[in-house]
mmCIF file of C-alpha atoms in Angstrom:
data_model
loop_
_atom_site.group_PDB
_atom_site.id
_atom_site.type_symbol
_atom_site.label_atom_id
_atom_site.label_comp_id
_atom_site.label_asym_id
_atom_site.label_seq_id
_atom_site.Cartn_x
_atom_site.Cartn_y
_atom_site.Cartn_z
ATOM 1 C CA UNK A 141 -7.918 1.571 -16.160
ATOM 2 C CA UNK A 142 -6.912 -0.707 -19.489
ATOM 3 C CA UNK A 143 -3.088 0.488 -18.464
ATOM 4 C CA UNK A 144 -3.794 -1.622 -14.761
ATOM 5 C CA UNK A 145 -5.161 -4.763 -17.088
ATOM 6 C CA UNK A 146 -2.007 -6.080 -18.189
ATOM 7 C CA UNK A 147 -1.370 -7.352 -14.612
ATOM 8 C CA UNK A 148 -3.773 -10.471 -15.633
ATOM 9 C CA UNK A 149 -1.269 -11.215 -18.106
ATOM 10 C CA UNK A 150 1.621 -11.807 -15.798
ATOM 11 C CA UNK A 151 2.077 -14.579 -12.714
ATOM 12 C CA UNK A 152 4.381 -14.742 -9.935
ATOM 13 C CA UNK A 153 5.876 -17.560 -8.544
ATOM 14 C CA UNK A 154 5.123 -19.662 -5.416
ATOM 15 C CA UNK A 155 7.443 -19.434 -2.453
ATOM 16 C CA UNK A 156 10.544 -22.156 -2.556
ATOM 17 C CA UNK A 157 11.692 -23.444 0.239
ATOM 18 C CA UNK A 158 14.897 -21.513 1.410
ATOM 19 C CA UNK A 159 16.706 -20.506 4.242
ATOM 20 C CA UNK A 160 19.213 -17.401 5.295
ATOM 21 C CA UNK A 161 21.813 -17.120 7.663
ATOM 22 C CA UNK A 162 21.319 -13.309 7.897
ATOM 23 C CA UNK A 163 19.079 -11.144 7.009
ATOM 24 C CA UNK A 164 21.027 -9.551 4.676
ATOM 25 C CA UNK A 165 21.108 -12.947 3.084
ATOM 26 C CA UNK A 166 17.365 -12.842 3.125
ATOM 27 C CA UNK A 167 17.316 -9.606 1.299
ATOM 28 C CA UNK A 168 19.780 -10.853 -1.434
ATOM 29 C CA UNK A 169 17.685 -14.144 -1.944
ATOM 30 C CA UNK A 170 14.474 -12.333 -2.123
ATOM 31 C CA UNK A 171 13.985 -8.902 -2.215
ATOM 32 C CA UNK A 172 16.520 -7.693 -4.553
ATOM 33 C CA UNK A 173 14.971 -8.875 -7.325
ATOM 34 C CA UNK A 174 11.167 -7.308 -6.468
ATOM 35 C CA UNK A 175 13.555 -3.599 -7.105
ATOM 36 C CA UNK A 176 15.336 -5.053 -10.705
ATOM 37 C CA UNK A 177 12.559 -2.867 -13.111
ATOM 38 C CA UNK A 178 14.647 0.158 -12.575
ATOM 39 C CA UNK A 179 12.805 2.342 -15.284
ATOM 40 C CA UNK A 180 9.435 1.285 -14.553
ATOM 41 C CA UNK A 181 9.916 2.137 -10.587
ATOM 42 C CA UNK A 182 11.249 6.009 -11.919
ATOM 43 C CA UNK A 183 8.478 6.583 -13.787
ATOM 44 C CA UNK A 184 5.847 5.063 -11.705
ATOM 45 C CA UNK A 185 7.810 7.171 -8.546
ATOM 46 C CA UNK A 186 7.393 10.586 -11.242
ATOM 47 C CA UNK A 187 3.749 9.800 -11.887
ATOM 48 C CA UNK A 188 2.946 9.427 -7.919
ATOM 49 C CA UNK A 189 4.786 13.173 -7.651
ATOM 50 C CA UNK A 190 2.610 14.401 -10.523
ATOM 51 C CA UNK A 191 -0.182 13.021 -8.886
ATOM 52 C CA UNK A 192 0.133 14.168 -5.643
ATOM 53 C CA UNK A 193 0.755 17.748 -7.185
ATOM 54 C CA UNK A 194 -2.384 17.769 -9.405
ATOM 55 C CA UNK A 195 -5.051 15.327 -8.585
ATOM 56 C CA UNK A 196 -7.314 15.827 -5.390
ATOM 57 C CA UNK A 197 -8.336 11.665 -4.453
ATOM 58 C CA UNK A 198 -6.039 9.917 -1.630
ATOM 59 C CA UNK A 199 -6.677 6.845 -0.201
ATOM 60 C CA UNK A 200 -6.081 6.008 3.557
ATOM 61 C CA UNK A 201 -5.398 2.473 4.999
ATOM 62 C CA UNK A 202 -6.664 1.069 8.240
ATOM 63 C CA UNK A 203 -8.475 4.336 9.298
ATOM 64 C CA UNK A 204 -10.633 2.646 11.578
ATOM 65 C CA UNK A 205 -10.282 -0.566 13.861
ATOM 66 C CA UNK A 206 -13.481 -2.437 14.714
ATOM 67 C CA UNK A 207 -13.973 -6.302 15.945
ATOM 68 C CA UNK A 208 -14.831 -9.192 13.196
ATOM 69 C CA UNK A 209 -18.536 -8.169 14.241
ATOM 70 C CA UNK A 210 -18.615 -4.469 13.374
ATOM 71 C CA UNK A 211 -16.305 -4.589 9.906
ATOM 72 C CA UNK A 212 -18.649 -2.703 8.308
ATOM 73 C CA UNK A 213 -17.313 0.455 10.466
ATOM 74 C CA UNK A 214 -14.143 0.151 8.716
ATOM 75 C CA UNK A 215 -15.549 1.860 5.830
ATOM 76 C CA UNK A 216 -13.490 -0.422 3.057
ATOM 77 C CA UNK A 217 -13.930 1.162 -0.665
ATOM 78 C CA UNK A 218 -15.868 4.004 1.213
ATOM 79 C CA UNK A 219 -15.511 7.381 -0.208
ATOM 80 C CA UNK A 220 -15.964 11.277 1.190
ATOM 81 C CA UNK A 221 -15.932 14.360 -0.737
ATOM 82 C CA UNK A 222 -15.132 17.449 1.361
ATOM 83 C CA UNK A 223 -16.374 20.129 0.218
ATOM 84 C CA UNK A 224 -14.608 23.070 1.159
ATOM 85 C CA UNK A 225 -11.420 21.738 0.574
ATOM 86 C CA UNK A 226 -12.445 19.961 -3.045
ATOM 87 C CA UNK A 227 -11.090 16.742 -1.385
ATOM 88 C CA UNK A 228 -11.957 13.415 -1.994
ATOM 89 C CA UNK A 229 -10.519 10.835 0.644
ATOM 90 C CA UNK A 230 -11.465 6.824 0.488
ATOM 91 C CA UNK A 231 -10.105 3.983 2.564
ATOM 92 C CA UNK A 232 -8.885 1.069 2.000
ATOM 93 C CA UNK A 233 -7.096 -2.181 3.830
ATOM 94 C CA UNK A 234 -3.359 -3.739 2.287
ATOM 95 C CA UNK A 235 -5.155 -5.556 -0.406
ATOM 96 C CA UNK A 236 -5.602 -2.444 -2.309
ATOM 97 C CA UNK A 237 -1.666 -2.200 -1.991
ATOM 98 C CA UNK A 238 -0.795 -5.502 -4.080
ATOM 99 C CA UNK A 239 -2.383 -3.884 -7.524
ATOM 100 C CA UNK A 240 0.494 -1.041 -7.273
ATOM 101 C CA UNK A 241 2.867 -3.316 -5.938
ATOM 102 C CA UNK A 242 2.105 -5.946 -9.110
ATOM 103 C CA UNK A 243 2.887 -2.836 -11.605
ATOM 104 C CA UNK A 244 6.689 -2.439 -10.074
ATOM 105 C CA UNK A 245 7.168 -6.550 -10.212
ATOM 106 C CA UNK A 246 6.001 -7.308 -13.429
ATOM 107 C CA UNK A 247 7.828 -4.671 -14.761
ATOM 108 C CA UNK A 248 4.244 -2.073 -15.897
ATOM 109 C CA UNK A 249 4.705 2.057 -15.700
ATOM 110 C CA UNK A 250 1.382 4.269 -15.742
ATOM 111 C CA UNK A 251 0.640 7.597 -16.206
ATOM 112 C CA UNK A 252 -0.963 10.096 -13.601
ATOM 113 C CA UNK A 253 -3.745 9.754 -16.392
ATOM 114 C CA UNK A 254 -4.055 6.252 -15.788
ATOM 115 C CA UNK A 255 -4.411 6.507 -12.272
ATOM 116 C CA UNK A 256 -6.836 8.733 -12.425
ATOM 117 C CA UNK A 257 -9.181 7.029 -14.759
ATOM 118 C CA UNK A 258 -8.484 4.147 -12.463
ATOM 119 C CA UNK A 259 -9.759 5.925 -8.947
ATOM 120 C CA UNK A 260 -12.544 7.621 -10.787
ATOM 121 C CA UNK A 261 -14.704 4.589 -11.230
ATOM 122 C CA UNK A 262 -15.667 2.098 -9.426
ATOM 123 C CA UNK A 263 -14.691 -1.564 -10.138
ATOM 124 C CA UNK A 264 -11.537 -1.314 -7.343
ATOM 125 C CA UNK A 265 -10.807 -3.686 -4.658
ATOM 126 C CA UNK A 266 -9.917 -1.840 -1.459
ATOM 127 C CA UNK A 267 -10.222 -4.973 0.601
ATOM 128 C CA UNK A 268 -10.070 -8.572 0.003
ATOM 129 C CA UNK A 269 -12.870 -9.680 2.007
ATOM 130 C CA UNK A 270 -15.868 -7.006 2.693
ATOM 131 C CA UNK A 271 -18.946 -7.473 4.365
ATOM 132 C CA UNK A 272 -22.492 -7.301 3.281
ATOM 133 C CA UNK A 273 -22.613 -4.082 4.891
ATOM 134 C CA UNK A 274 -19.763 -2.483 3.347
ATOM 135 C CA UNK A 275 -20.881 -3.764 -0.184
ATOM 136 C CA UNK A 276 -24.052 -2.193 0.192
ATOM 137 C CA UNK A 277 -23.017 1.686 0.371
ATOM 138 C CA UNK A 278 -19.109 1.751 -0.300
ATOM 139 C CA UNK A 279 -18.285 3.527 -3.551
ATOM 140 C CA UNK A 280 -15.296 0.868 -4.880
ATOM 141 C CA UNK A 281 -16.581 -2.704 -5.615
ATOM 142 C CA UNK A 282 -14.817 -6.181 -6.130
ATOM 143 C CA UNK A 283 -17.362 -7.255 -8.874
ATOM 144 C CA UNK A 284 -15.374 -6.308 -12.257
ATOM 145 C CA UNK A 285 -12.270 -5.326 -10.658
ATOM 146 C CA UNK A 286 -8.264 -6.426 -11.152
ATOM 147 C CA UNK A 287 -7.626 -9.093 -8.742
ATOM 148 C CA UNK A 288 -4.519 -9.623 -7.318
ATOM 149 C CA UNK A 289 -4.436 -11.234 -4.519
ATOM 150 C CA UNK A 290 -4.262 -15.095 -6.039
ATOM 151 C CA UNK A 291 -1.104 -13.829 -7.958
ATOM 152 C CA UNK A 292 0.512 -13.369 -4.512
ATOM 153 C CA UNK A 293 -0.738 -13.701 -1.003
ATOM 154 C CA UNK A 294 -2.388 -17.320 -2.485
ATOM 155 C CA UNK A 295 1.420 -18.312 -3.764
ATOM 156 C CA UNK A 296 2.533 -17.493 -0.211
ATOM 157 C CA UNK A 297 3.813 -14.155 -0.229
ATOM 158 C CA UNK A 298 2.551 -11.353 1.722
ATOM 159 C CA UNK A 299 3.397 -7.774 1.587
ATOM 160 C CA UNK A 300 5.447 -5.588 4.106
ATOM 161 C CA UNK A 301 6.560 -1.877 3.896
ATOM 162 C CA UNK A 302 9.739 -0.588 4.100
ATOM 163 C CA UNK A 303 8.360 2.667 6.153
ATOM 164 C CA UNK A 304 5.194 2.282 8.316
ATOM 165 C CA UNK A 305 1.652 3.650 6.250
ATOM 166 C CA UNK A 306 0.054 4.871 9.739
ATOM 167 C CA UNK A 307 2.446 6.922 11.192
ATOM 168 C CA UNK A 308 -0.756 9.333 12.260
ATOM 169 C CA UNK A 309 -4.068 9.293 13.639
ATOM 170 C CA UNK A 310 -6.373 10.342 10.272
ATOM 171 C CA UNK A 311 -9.614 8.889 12.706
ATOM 172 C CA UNK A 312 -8.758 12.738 14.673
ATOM 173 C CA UNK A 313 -9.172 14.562 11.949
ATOM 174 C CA UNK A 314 -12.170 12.657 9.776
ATOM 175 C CA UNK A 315 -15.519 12.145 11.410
ATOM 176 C CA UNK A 316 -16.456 8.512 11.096
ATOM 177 C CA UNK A 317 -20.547 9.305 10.921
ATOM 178 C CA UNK A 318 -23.054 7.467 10.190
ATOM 179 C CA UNK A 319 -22.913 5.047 7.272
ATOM 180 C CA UNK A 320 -26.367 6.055 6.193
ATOM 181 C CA UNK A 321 -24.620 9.317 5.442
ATOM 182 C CA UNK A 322 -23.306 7.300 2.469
ATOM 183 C CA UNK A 323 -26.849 6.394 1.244
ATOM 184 C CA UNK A 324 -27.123 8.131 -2.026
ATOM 185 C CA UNK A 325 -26.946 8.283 -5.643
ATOM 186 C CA UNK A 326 -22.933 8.497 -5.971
ATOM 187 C CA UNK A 327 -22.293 6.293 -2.269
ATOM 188 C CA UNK A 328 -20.322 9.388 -1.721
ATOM 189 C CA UNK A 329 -20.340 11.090 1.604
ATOM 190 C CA UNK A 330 -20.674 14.549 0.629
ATOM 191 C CA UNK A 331 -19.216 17.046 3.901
ATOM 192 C CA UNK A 332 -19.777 20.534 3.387
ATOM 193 C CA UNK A 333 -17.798 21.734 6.697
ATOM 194 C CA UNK A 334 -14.940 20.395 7.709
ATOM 195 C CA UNK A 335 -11.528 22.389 6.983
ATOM 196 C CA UNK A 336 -7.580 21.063 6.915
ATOM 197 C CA UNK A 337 -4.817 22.744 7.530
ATOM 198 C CA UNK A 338 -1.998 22.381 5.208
ATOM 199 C CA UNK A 339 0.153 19.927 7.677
ATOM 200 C CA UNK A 340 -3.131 17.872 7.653
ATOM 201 C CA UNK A 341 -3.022 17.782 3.823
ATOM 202 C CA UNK A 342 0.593 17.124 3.295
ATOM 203 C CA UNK A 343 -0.349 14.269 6.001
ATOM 204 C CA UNK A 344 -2.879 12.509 3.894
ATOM 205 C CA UNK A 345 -0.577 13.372 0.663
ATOM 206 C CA UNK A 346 2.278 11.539 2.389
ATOM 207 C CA UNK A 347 -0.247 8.336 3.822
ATOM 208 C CA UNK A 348 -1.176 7.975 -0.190
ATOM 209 C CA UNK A 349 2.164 7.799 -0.973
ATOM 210 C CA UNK A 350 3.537 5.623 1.666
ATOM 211 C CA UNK A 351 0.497 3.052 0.550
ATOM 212 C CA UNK A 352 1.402 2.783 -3.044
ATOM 213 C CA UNK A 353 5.038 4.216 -4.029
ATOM 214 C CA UNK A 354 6.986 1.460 -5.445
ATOM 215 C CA UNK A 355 10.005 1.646 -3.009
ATOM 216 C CA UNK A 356 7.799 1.728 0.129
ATOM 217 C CA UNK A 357 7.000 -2.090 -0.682
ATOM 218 C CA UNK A 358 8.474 -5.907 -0.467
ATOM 219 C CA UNK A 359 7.030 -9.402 -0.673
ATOM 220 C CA UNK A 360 8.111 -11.953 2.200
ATOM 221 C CA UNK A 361 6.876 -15.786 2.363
ATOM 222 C CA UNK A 362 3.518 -15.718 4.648
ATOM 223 C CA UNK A 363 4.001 -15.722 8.569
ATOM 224 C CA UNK A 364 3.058 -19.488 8.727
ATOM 225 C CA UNK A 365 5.557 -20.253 5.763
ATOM 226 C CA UNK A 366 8.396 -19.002 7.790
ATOM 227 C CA UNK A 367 10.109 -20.488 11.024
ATOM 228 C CA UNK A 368 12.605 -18.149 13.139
ATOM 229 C CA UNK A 369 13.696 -17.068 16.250
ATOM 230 C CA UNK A 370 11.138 -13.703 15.742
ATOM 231 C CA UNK A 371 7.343 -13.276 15.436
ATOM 232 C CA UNK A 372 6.814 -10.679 12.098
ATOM 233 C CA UNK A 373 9.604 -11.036 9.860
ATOM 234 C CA UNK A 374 8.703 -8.314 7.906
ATOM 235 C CA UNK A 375 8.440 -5.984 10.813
ATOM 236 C CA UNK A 376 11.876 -6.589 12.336
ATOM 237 C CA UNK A 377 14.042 -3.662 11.889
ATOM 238 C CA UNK A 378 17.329 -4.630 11.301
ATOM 239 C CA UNK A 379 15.452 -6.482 7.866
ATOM 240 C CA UNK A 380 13.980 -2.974 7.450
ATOM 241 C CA UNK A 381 17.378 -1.439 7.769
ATOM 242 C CA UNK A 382 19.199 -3.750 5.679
ATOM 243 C CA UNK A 383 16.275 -3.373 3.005
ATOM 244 C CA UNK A 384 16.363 1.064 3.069
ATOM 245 C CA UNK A 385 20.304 0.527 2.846
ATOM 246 C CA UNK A 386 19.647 -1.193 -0.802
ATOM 247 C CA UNK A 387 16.884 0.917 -2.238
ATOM 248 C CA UNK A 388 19.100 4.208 -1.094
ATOM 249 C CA UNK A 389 21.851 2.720 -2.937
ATOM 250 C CA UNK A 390 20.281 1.626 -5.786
ATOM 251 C CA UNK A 391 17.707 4.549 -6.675
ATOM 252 C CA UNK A 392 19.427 7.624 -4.459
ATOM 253 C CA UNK A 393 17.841 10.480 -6.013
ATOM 254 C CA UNK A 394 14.267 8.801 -6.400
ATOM 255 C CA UNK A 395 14.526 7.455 -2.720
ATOM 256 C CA UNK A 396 15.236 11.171 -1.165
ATOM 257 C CA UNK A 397 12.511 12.343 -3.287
ATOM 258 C CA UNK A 398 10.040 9.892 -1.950
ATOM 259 C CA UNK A 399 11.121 10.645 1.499
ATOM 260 C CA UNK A 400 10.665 14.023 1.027
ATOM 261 C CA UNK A 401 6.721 13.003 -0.007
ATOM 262 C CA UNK A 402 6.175 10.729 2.310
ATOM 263 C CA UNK A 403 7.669 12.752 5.403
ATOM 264 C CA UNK A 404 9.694 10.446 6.443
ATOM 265 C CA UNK A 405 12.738 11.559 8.728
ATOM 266 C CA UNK A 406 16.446 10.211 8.993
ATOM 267 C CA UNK A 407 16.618 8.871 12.301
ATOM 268 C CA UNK A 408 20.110 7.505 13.897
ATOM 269 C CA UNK A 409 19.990 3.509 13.288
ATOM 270 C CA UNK A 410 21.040 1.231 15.624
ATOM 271 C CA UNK A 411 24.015 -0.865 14.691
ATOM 272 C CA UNK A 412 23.256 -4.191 14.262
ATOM 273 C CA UNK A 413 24.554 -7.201 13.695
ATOM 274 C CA UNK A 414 22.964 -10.537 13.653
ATOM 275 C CA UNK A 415 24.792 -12.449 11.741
ATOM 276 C CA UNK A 416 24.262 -15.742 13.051
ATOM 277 C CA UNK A 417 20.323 -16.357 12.778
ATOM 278 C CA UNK A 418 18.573 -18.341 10.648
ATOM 279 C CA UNK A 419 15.228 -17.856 8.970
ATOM 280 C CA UNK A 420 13.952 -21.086 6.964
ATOM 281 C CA UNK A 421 10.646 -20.842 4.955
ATOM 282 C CA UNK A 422 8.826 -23.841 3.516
ATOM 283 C CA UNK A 423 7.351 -24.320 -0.096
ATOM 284 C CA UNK A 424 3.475 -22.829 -0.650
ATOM 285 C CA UNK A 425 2.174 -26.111 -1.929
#
């Protein structure tokens, strides 16, 4: 936990007001840079394979979708132990991401000890904004925890991934009950039945590391900050493409291993070539 507290020591800057005339010119303006702590991201990547290997609490994103009214269904800092399996699973939204991703930019390794003392209490933001609900019975609270959020997404930057988090259905395979279920001394929901198979397990393994491996993340200026011909910047796959073709350059060995964990496939890439766009973003005030 003290390892995670040097982030309060560090800042990042505010998005400048830029343009590119391609995305590859994007990625050399901006995103190169978040990838420069070459050390740090090995041994972070080394301590998320120990982990994985030896530790038995993953964290899914987005498990659930609900409207504004029913949040509290989301189950945000929420946490089940199964049982049979000696499994604990917790969910979370992309806040949760930006503590991990502040380790890699400001240049901070930990140890699969640190993450473990860091999971195993309970002063952990898994969302930025939860609701009275979710408060009540979740496990992980905001009250004590690292914040990260003003470091980045209130300088303008929000965060995209390189290879989608929810690339399966988790919601098929974990029973969303009833949150009184989590109404007990530990807010723990404590299932004594349900069984995974090992592809289920290497799924959840691979979610985990998706969600927090250094290479799996970027920071872009905000939607609002940006103006171009598209609609998500960070979702636009020739960005994507141009980003993977950098981080398999730079860090070849570490980015097959991290493929390999987070089951992610070669697929045949389009070829693109948009060289002619621009993509302008505005200062964050």
């Amino acid at each position: 936990m003290e390892k995670f507290f040097e982030v309060k020591k560090h800042t990042y800057p505010k998005v400048q007001k830029g343009s590119a005339n391609s995305y590859e010119d994007l990625v050399d303006q901006l995103i190169k840079n978040q990838f420069e702590n070459k050390i740090t991201i090995g041994e972070i990547h080394n301590t998320i394979k120990s982990y994985i290997e030896e530790e038995n609490l993953f964290f899914l994103r987005n498990y659930n979708t609900a409207s504004k009214d029913n949040y509290h269904s989301l189950r945000r800092g929420f946490k089940i132990y199964f049982e049979k399996e000696n499994l604990n699973i917790a969910f979370c939204d992309d806040t949760f991401v930006m503590l991990f991703n502040a380790m890699k930019l400001f240049d901070l390794s930990y140890s699969t000890e640190n993450l473990k003392n860091l999971f195993n209490q309970n002063k952990l933001i898994c969302a930025f904004i939860t609701t009275n609900e979710e408060r009540e019975l979740s496990f992980y609270k905001n009250k004590g925890a690292i914040i990260t959020n003003s470091k980045f997404n209130a300088n303008g930057w929000q965060l995209s991934h390189l290879h989608t988090v929810n690339f399966c259905n988790f919601s098929e395979i974990i029973v969303n009950s009833d949150r009184n279920d989590w109404s007990n001394d530990h807010n723990t929901r404590i299932d004594l039945n349900t069984e995974f198979d090992d592809e289920s397990i290497k799924k959840i393994k691979a979610h985990f590391v998706r969600l927090i491996h250094p290479l799996n993340s970027f920071l872009i200026p905000k939607n609002k900050l940006i103006k171009y011909f598209g609609k998500r910047l960070g979702e636009e796959q020739e960005l994507l493409q141009h980003v993977e073709n950098y981080i398999s350059k730079e860090f070849p060995k570490i980015y097959d291993e991290f493929k390999d964990m987070a089951m992610i496939k070669d697929v045949n890439t389009p070829n693109f070539n948009s060289n002619n766009i621009r993509i302008n973003w505005k200062n964050k005030n």
